[in-house]
mmCIF file of C-alpha atoms and ligand atoms in Angstrom:
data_model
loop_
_atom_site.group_PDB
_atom_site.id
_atom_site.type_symbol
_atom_site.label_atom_id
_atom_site.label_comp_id
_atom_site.label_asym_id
_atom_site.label_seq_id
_atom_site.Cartn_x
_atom_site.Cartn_y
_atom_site.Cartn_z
ATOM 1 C CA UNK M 213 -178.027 -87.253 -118.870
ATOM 2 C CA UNK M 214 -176.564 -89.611 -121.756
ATOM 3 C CA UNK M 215 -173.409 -88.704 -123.241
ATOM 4 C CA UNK M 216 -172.763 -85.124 -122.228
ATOM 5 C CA UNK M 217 -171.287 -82.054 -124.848
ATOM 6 C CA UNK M 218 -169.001 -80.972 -122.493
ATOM 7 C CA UNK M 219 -167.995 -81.521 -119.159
ATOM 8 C CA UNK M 220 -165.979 -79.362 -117.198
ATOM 9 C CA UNK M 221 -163.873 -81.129 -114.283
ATOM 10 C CA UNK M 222 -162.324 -78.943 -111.445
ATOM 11 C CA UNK M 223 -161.511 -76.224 -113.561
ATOM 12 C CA UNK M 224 -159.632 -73.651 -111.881
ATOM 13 C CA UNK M 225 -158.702 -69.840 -113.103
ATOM 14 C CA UNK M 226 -156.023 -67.752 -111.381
ATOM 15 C CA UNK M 227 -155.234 -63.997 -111.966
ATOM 16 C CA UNK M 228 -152.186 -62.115 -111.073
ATOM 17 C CA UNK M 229 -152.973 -58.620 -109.527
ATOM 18 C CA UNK M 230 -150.234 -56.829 -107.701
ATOM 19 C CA UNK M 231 -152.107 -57.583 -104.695
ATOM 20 C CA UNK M 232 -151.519 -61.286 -105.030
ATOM 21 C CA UNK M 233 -153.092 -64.646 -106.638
ATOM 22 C CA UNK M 234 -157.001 -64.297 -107.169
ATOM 23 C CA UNK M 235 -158.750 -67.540 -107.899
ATOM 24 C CA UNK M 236 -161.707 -66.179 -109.691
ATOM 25 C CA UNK M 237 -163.055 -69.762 -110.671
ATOM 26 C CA UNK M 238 -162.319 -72.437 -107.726
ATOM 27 C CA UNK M 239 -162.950 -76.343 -108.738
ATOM 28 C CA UNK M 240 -165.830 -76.223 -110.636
ATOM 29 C CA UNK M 241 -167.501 -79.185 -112.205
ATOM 30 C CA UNK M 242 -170.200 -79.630 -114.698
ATOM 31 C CA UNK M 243 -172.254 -80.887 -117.608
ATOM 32 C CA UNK M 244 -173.864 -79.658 -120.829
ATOM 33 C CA UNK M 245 -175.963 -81.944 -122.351
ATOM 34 C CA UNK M 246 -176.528 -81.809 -126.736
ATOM 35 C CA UNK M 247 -179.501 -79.535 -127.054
ATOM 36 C CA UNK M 248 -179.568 -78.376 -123.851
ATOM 37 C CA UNK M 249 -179.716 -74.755 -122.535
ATOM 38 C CA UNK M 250 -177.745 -74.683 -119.305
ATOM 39 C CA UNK M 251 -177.611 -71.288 -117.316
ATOM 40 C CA UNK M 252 -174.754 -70.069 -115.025
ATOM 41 C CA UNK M 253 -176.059 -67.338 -112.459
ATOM 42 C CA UNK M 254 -174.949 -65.184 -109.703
ATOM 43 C CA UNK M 255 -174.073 -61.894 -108.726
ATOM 44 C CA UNK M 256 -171.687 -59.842 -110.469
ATOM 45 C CA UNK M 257 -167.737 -60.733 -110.238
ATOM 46 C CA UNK M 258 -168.731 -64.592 -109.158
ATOM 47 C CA UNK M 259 -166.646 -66.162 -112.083
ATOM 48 C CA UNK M 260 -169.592 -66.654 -114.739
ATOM 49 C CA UNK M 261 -167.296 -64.479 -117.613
ATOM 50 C CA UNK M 262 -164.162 -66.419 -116.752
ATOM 51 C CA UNK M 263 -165.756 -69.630 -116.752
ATOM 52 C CA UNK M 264 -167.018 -69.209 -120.164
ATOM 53 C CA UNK M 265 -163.805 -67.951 -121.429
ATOM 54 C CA UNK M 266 -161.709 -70.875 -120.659
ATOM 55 C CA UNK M 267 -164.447 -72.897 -122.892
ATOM 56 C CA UNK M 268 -162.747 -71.357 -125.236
ATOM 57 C CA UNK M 269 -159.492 -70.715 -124.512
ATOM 58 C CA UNK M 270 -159.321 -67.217 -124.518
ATOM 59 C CA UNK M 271 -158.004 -66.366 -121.197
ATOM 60 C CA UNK M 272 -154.503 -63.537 -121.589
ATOM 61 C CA UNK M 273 -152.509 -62.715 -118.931
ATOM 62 C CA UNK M 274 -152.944 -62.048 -115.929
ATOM 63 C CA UNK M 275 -155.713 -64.839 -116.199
ATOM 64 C CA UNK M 276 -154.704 -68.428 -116.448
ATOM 65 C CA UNK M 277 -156.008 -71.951 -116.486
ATOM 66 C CA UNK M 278 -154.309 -73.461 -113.114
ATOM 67 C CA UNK M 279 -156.442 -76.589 -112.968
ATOM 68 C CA UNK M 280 -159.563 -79.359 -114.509
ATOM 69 C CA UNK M 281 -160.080 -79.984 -117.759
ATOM 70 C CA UNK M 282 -162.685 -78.930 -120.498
ATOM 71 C CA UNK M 283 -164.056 -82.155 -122.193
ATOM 72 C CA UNK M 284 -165.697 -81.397 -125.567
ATOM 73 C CA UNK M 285 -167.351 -84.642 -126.521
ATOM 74 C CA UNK M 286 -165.045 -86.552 -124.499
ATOM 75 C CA UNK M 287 -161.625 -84.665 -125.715
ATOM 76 C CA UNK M 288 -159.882 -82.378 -123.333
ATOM 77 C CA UNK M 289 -159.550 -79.274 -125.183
ATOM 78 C CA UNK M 290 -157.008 -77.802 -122.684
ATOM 79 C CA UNK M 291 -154.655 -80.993 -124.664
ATOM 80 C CA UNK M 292 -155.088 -79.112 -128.342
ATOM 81 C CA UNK M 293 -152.629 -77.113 -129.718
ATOM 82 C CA UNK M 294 -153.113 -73.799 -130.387
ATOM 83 C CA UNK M 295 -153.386 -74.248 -133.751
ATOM 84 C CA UNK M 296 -155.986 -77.496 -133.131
ATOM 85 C CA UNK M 297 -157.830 -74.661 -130.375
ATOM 86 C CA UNK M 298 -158.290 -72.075 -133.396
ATOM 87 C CA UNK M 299 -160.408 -74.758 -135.680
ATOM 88 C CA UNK M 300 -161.864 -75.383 -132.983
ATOM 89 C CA UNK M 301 -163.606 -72.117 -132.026
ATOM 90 C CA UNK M 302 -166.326 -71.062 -134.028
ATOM 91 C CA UNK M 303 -166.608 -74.216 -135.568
ATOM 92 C CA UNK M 304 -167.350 -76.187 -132.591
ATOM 93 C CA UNK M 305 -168.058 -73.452 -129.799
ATOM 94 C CA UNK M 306 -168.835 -70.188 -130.319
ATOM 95 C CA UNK M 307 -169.311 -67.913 -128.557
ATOM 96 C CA UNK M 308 -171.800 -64.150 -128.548
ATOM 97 C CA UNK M 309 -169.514 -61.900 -125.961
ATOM 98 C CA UNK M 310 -170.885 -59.655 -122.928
ATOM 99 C CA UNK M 311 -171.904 -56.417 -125.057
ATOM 100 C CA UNK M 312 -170.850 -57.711 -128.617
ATOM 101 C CA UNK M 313 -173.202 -55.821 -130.198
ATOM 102 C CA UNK M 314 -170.757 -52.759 -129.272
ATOM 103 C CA UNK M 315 -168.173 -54.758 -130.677
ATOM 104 C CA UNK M 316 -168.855 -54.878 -134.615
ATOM 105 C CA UNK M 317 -166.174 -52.983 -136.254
ATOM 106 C CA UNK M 318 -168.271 -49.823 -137.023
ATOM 107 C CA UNK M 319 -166.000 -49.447 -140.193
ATOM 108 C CA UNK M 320 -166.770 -52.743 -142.115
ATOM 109 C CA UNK M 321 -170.762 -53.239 -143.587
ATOM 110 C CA UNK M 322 -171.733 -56.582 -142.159
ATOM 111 C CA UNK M 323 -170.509 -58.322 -145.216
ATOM 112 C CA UNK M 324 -167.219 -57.786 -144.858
ATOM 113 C CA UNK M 325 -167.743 -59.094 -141.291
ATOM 114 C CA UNK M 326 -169.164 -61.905 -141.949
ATOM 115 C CA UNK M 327 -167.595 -63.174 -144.984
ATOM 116 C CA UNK M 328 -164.143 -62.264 -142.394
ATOM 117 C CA UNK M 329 -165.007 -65.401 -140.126
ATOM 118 C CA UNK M 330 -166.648 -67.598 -143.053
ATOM 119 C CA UNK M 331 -163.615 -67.309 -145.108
ATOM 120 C CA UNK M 332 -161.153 -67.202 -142.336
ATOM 121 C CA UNK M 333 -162.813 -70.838 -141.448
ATOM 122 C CA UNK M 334 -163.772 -72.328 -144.689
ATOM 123 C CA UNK M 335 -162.817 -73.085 -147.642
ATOM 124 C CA UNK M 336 -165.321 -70.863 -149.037
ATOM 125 C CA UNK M 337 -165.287 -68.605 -152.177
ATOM 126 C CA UNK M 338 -166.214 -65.014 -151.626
ATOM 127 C CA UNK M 339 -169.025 -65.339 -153.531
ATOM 128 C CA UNK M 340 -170.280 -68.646 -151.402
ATOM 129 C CA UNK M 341 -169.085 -66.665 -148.265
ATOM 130 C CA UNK M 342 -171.858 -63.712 -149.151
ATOM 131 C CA UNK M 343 -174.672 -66.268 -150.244
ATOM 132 C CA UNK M 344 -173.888 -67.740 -146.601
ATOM 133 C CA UNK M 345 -173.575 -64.830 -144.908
ATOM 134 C CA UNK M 346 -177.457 -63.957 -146.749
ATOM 135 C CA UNK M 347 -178.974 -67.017 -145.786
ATOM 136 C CA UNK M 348 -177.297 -66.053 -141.925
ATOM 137 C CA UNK M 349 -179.575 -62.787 -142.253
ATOM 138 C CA UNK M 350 -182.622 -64.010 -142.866
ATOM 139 C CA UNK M 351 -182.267 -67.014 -140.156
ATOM 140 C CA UNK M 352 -182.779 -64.308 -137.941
ATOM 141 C CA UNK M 353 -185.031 -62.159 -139.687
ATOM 142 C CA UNK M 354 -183.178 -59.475 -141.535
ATOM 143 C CA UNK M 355 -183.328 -58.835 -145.304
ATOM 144 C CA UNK M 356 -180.489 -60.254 -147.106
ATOM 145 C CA UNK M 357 -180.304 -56.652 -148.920
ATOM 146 C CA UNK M 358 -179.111 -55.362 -145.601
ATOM 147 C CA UNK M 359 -175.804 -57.641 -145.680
ATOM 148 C CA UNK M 360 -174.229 -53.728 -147.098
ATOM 149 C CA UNK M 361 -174.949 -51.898 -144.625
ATOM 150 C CA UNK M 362 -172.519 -50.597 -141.473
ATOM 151 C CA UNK M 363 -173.628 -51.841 -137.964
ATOM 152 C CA UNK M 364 -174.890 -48.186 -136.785
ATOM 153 C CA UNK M 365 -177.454 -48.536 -139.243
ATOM 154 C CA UNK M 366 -179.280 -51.189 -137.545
ATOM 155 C CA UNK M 367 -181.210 -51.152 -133.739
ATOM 156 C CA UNK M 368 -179.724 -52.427 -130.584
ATOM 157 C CA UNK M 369 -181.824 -55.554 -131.102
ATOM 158 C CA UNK M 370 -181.030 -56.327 -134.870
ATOM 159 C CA UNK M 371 -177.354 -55.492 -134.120
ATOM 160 C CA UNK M 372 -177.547 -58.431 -131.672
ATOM 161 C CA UNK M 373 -179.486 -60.549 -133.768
ATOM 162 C CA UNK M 374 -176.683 -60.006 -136.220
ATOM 163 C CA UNK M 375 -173.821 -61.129 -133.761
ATOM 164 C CA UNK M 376 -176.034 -64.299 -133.171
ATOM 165 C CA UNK M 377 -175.955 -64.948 -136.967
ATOM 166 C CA UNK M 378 -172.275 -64.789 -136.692
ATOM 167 C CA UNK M 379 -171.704 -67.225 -134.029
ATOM 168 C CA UNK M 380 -174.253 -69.298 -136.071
ATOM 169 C CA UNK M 381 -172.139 -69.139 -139.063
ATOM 170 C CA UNK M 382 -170.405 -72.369 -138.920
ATOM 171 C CA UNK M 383 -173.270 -74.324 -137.458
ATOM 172 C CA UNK M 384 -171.161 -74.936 -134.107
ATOM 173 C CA UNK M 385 -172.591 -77.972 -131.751
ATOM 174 C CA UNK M 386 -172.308 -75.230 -128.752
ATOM 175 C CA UNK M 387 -172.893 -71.355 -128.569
ATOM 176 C CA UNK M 388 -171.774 -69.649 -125.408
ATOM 177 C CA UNK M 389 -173.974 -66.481 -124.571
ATOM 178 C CA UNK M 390 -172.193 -64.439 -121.916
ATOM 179 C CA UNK M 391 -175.330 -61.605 -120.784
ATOM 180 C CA UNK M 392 -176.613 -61.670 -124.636
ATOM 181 C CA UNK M 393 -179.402 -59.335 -123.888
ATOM 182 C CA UNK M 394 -178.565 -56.819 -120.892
ATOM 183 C CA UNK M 395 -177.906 -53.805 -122.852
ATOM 184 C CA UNK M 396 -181.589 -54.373 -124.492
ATOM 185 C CA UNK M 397 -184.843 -53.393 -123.710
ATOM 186 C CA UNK M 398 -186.847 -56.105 -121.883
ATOM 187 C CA UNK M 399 -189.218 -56.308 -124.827
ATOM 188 C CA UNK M 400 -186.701 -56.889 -127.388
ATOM 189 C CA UNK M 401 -185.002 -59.258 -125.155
ATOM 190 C CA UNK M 402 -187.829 -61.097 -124.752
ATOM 191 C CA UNK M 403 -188.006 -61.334 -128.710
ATOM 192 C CA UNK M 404 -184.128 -62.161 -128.972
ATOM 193 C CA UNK M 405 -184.389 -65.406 -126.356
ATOM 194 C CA UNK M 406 -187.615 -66.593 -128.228
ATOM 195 C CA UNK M 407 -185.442 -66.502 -131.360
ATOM 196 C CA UNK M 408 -182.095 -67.937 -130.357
ATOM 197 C CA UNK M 409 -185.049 -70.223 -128.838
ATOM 198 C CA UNK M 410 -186.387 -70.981 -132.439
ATOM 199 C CA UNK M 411 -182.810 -71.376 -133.712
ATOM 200 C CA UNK M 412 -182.059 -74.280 -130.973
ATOM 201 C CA UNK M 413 -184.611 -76.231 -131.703
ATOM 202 C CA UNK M 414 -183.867 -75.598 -135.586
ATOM 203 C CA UNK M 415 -180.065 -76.784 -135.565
ATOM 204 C CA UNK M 416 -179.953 -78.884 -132.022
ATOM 205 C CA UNK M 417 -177.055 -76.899 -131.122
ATOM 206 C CA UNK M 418 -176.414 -76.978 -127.169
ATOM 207 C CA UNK M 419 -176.332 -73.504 -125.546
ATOM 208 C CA UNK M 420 -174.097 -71.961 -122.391
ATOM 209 C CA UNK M 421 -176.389 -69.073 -121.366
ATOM 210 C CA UNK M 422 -174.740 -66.208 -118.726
ATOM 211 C CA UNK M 423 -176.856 -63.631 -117.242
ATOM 212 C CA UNK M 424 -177.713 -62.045 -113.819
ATOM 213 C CA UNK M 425 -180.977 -61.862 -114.610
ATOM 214 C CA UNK M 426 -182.887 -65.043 -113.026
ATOM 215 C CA UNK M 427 -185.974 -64.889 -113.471
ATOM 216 C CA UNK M 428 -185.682 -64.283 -117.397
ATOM 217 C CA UNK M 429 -183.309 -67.257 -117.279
ATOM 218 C CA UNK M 430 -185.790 -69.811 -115.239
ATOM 219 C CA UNK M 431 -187.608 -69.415 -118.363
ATOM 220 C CA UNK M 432 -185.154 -70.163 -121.173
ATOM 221 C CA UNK M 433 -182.999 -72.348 -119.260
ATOM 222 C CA UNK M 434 -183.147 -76.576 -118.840
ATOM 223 C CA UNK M 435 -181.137 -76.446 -115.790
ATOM 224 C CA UNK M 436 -179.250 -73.862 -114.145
ATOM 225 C CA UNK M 437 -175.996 -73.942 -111.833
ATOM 226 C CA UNK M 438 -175.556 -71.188 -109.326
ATOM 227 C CA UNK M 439 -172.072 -69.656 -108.643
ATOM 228 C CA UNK M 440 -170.678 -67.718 -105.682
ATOM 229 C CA UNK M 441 -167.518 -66.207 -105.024
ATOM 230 C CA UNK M 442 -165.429 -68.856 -107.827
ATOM 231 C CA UNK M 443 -167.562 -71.644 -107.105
ATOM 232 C CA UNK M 444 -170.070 -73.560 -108.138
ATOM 233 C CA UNK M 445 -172.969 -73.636 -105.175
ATOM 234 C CA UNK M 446 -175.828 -75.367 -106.614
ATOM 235 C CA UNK M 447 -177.443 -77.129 -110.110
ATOM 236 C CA UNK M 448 -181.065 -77.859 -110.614
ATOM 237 C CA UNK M 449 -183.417 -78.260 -113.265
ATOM 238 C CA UNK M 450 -184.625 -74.721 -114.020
ATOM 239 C CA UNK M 451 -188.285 -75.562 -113.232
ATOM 240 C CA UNK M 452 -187.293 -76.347 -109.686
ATOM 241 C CA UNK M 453 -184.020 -74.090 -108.823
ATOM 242 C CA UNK M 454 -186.108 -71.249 -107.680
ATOM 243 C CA UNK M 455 -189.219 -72.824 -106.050
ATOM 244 C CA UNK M 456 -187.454 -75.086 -104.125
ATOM 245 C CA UNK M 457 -183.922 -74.524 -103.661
ATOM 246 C CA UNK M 458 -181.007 -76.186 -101.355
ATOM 247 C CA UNK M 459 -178.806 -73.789 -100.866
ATOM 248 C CA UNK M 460 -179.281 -70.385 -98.846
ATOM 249 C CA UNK M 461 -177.112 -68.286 -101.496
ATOM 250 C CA UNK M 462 -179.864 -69.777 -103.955
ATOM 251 C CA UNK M 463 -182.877 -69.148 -101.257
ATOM 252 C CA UNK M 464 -181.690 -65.788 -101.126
ATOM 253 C CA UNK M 465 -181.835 -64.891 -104.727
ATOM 254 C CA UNK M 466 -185.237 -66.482 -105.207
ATOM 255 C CA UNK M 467 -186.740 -63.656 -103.406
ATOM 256 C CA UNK M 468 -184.203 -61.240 -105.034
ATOM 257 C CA UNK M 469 -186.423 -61.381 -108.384
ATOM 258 C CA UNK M 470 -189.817 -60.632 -108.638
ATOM 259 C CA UNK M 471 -192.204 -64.072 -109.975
ATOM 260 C CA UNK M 472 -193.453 -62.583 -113.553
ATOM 261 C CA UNK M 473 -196.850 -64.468 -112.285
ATOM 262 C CA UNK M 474 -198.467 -64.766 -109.707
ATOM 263 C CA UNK M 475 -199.591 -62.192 -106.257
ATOM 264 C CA UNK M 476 -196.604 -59.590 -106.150
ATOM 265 C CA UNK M 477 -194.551 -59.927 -103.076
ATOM 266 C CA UNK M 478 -191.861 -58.235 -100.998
ATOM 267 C CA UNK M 479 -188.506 -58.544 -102.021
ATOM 268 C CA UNK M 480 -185.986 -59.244 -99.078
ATOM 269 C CA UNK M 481 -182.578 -60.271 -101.225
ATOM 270 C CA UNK M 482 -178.810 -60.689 -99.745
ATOM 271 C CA UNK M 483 -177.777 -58.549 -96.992
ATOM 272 C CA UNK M 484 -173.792 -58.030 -96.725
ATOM 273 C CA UNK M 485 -171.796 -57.788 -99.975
ATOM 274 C CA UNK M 486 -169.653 -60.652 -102.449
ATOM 275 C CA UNK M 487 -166.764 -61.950 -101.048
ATOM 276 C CA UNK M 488 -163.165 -60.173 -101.504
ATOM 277 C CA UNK M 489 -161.672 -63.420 -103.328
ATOM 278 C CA UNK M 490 -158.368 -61.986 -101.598
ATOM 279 C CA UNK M 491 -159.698 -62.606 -98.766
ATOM 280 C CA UNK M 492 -161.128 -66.367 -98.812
ATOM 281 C CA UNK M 493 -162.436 -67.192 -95.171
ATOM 282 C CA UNK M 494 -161.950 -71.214 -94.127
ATOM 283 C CA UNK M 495 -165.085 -72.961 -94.280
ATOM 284 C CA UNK M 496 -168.244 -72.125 -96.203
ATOM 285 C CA UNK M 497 -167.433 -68.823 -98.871
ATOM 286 C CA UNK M 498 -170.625 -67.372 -97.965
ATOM 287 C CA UNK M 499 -171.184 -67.967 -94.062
ATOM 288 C CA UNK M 500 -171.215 -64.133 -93.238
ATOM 289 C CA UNK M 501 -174.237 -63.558 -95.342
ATOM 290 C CA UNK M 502 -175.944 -66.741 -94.395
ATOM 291 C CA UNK M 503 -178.934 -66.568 -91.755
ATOM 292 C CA UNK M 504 -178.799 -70.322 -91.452
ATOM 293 C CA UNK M 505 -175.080 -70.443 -90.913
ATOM 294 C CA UNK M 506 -174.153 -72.731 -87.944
ATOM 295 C CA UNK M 507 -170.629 -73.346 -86.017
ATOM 296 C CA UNK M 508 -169.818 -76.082 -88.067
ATOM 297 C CA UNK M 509 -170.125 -73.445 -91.342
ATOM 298 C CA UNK M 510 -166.916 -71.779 -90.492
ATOM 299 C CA UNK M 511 -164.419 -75.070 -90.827
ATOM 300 C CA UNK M 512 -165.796 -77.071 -93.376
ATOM 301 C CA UNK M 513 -164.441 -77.614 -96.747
ATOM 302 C CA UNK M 514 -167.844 -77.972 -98.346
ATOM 303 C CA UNK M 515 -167.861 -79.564 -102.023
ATOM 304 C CA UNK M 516 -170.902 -79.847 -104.910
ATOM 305 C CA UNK M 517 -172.432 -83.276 -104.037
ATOM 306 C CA UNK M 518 -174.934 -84.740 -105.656
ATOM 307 C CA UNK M 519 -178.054 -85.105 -103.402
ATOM 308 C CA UNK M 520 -180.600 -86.334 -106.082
ATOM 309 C CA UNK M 521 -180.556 -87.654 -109.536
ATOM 310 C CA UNK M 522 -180.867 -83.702 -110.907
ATOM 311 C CA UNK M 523 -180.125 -81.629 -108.022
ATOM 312 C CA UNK M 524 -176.541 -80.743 -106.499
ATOM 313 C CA UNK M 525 -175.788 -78.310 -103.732
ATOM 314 C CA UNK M 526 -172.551 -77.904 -101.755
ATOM 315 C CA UNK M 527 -174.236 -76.457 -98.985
ATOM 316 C CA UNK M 528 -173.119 -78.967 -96.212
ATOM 317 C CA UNK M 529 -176.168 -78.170 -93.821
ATOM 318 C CA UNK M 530 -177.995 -79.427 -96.329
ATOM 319 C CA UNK M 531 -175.515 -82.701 -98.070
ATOM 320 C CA UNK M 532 -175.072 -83.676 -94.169
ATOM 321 C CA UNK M 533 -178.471 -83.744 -93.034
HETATM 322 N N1 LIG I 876 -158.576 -58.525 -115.563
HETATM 323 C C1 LIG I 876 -158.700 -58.982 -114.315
HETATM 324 N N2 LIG I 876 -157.694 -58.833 -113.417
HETATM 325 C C2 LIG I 876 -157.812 -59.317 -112.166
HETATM 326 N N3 LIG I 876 -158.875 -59.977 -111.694
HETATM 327 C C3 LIG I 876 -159.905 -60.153 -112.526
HETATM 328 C C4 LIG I 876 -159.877 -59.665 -113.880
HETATM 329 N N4 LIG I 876 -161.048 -60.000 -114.469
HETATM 330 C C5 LIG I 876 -161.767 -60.653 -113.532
HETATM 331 N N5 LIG I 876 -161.086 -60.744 -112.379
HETATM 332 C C6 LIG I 876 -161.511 -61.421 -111.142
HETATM 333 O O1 LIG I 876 -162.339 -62.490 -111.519
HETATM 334 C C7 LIG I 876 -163.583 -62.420 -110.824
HETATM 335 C C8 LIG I 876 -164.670 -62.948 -111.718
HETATM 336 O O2 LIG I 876 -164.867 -62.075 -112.833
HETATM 337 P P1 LIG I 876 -165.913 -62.416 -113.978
HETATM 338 O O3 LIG I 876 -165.676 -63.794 -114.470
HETATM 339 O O4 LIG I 876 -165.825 -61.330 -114.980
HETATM 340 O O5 LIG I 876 -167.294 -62.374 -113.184
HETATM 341 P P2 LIG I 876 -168.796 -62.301 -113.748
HETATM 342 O O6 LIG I 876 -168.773 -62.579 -115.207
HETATM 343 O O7 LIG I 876 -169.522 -63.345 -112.945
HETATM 344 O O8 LIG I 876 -169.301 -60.931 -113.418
HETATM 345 C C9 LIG I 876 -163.721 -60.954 -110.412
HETATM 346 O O9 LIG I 876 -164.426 -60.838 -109.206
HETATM 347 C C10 LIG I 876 -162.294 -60.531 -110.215
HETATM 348 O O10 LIG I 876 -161.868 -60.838 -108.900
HETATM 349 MG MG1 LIG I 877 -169.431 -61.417 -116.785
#
């Protein structure tokens, strides 16, 4: 990859719970090429949310950034002020939340919601701000007339189409998509993806896309990292990550999702449970659950290595072979 969007280096976020210090994301490392869809999977609690919050900065107490660095075309954003941090959201990143669609202010009509983050960001007139906001609508395929209406008078899936118009509304280089679809229907779903899709290829924005859900990402995805318990496991291009992959974690959610082609088969999936993050084992994070785990599993401190031009894995059974 030439000249990555951002790059995340070591990043590491703590919380403080009365039972102690939980690292919820542990040294992870990666790259998001411009235009590219990158997907972060794995079960739920492995870090995916928190990761894309520090992208933006949004971490409160008792979460905080203890480590790495967030380059946005080569700047380290965790060097901006907070001032420099609030031009750039939006603008640069945004970012469509884990069940935003619940979170449109059922008291404003979508007008005064949109022309809020237009004008809040622009130097807009009110008037420009609503001409915006109508061209936002029918970018993904709602009547401008419906720019008075409240959010409870629109579907599940137009209400998310409508928080994807807002994250589109200052035609950031990056949108982050933490689970945009789960609370939908699989058909609508299905429609959203092949939109935001359409939009990508439209504006050449690059895309951080979050969901549990591999086997819908596999096919929206370029390549897709794999997290477990804080850390980053394994990246491959999405074409290969489930067919073939390197790490056990990985193996084991391949045959956690059902192939939407193809002869149906048996599903085995994971046996055991995610890891208590207060209670980090030395060695490899997920030796209890692995059937290939070996002696040498239990003592070593296993990092993501690069093991072909497009394929990392920190699984040492397979970076020492
Ligand atoms: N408010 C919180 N207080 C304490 N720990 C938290 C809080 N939110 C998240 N965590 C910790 O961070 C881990 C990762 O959470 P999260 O990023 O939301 O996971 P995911 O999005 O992958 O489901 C959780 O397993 C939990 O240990
Ligand atoms: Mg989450």
């Amino acid at each position: 990859m030439t000249d990555p969007q951002l790059s995340i280096r070591n990043l590491c976020v703590d919380y403080i719970t009365d039972a102690g210090d939980v690292r919820a994301v542990n040294n992870v490392s990666f790259d998001i090429g411009k235009g590219e869809v990158f997907g972060l999977a794995g079960e739920s609690g492995c870090g995916k949310s928190t990761v894309a919050m520090s992208l933006m900065r949004l971490h409160k107490p008792p979460a905080f950034i203890s480590g790495g660095e967030v380059l946005f075309n080569g700047e380290d954003i965790m060097k901006y002020s907070d001032e420099h941090m609030s031009r750039f959201r939006w603008k640069e990143v945004s970012m469509v939340f884990q069940s935003a669609m619940n979170a449109l202010n059922p008291v404003l009509t979508m007008e005064e919601q949109f022309c809020d983050v237009i004008m809040r960001h622009t130097n807009m007139t009110r008037e420009q701000a609503v001409r915006r906001a109508e061209g936002l609508l029918e970018i993904v395929d709602i009547h401008a007339s419906r720019l008075r209406d409240f959010p409870h008078q629109f579907s599940g899936g137009m209400r998310q189409r409508l928080v994807i118009a807002i994250a589109l509304a200052l035609n950031p280089k990056m949108i982050i998509m933490d689970e945009p679809t789960t609370a939908l229907d699989v058909v609508v779903q299905r429609e959203i993806l092949q939109k935001i899709h359409a939009l990508k290829e439209e504006f050449g924005f690059s895309i951080l896309f979050i969901t549990h859900d591999l086997s819908l990402m596999v096919e929206f995805t370029d390549r897709i990292g794999i997290m477990y318990a804080g850390q980053l496991i394994e990246v491959a291009p999405a074409k290969e990550i489930l067919k073939n992959p390197y790490h056990p974690y990985t193996e084991g959610l391949a045959s956690s999702f059902p192939p939407l082609t193809g002869p149906k088969t048996r599903l085995t999936g994971i046996p055991g449970n995610p890891l208590n993050l207060l209670e980090i084992p030395q060695g490899c994070r997920f030796q209890a659950r692995c059937g290939k785990a070996k002696d040498s599993c239990f003592n070593v401190a296993n990092t993501l290595t690069q093991v072909e031009s497009n394929r990392f894995t920190n699984c040492h059974l397979f970076t020492n072979k």
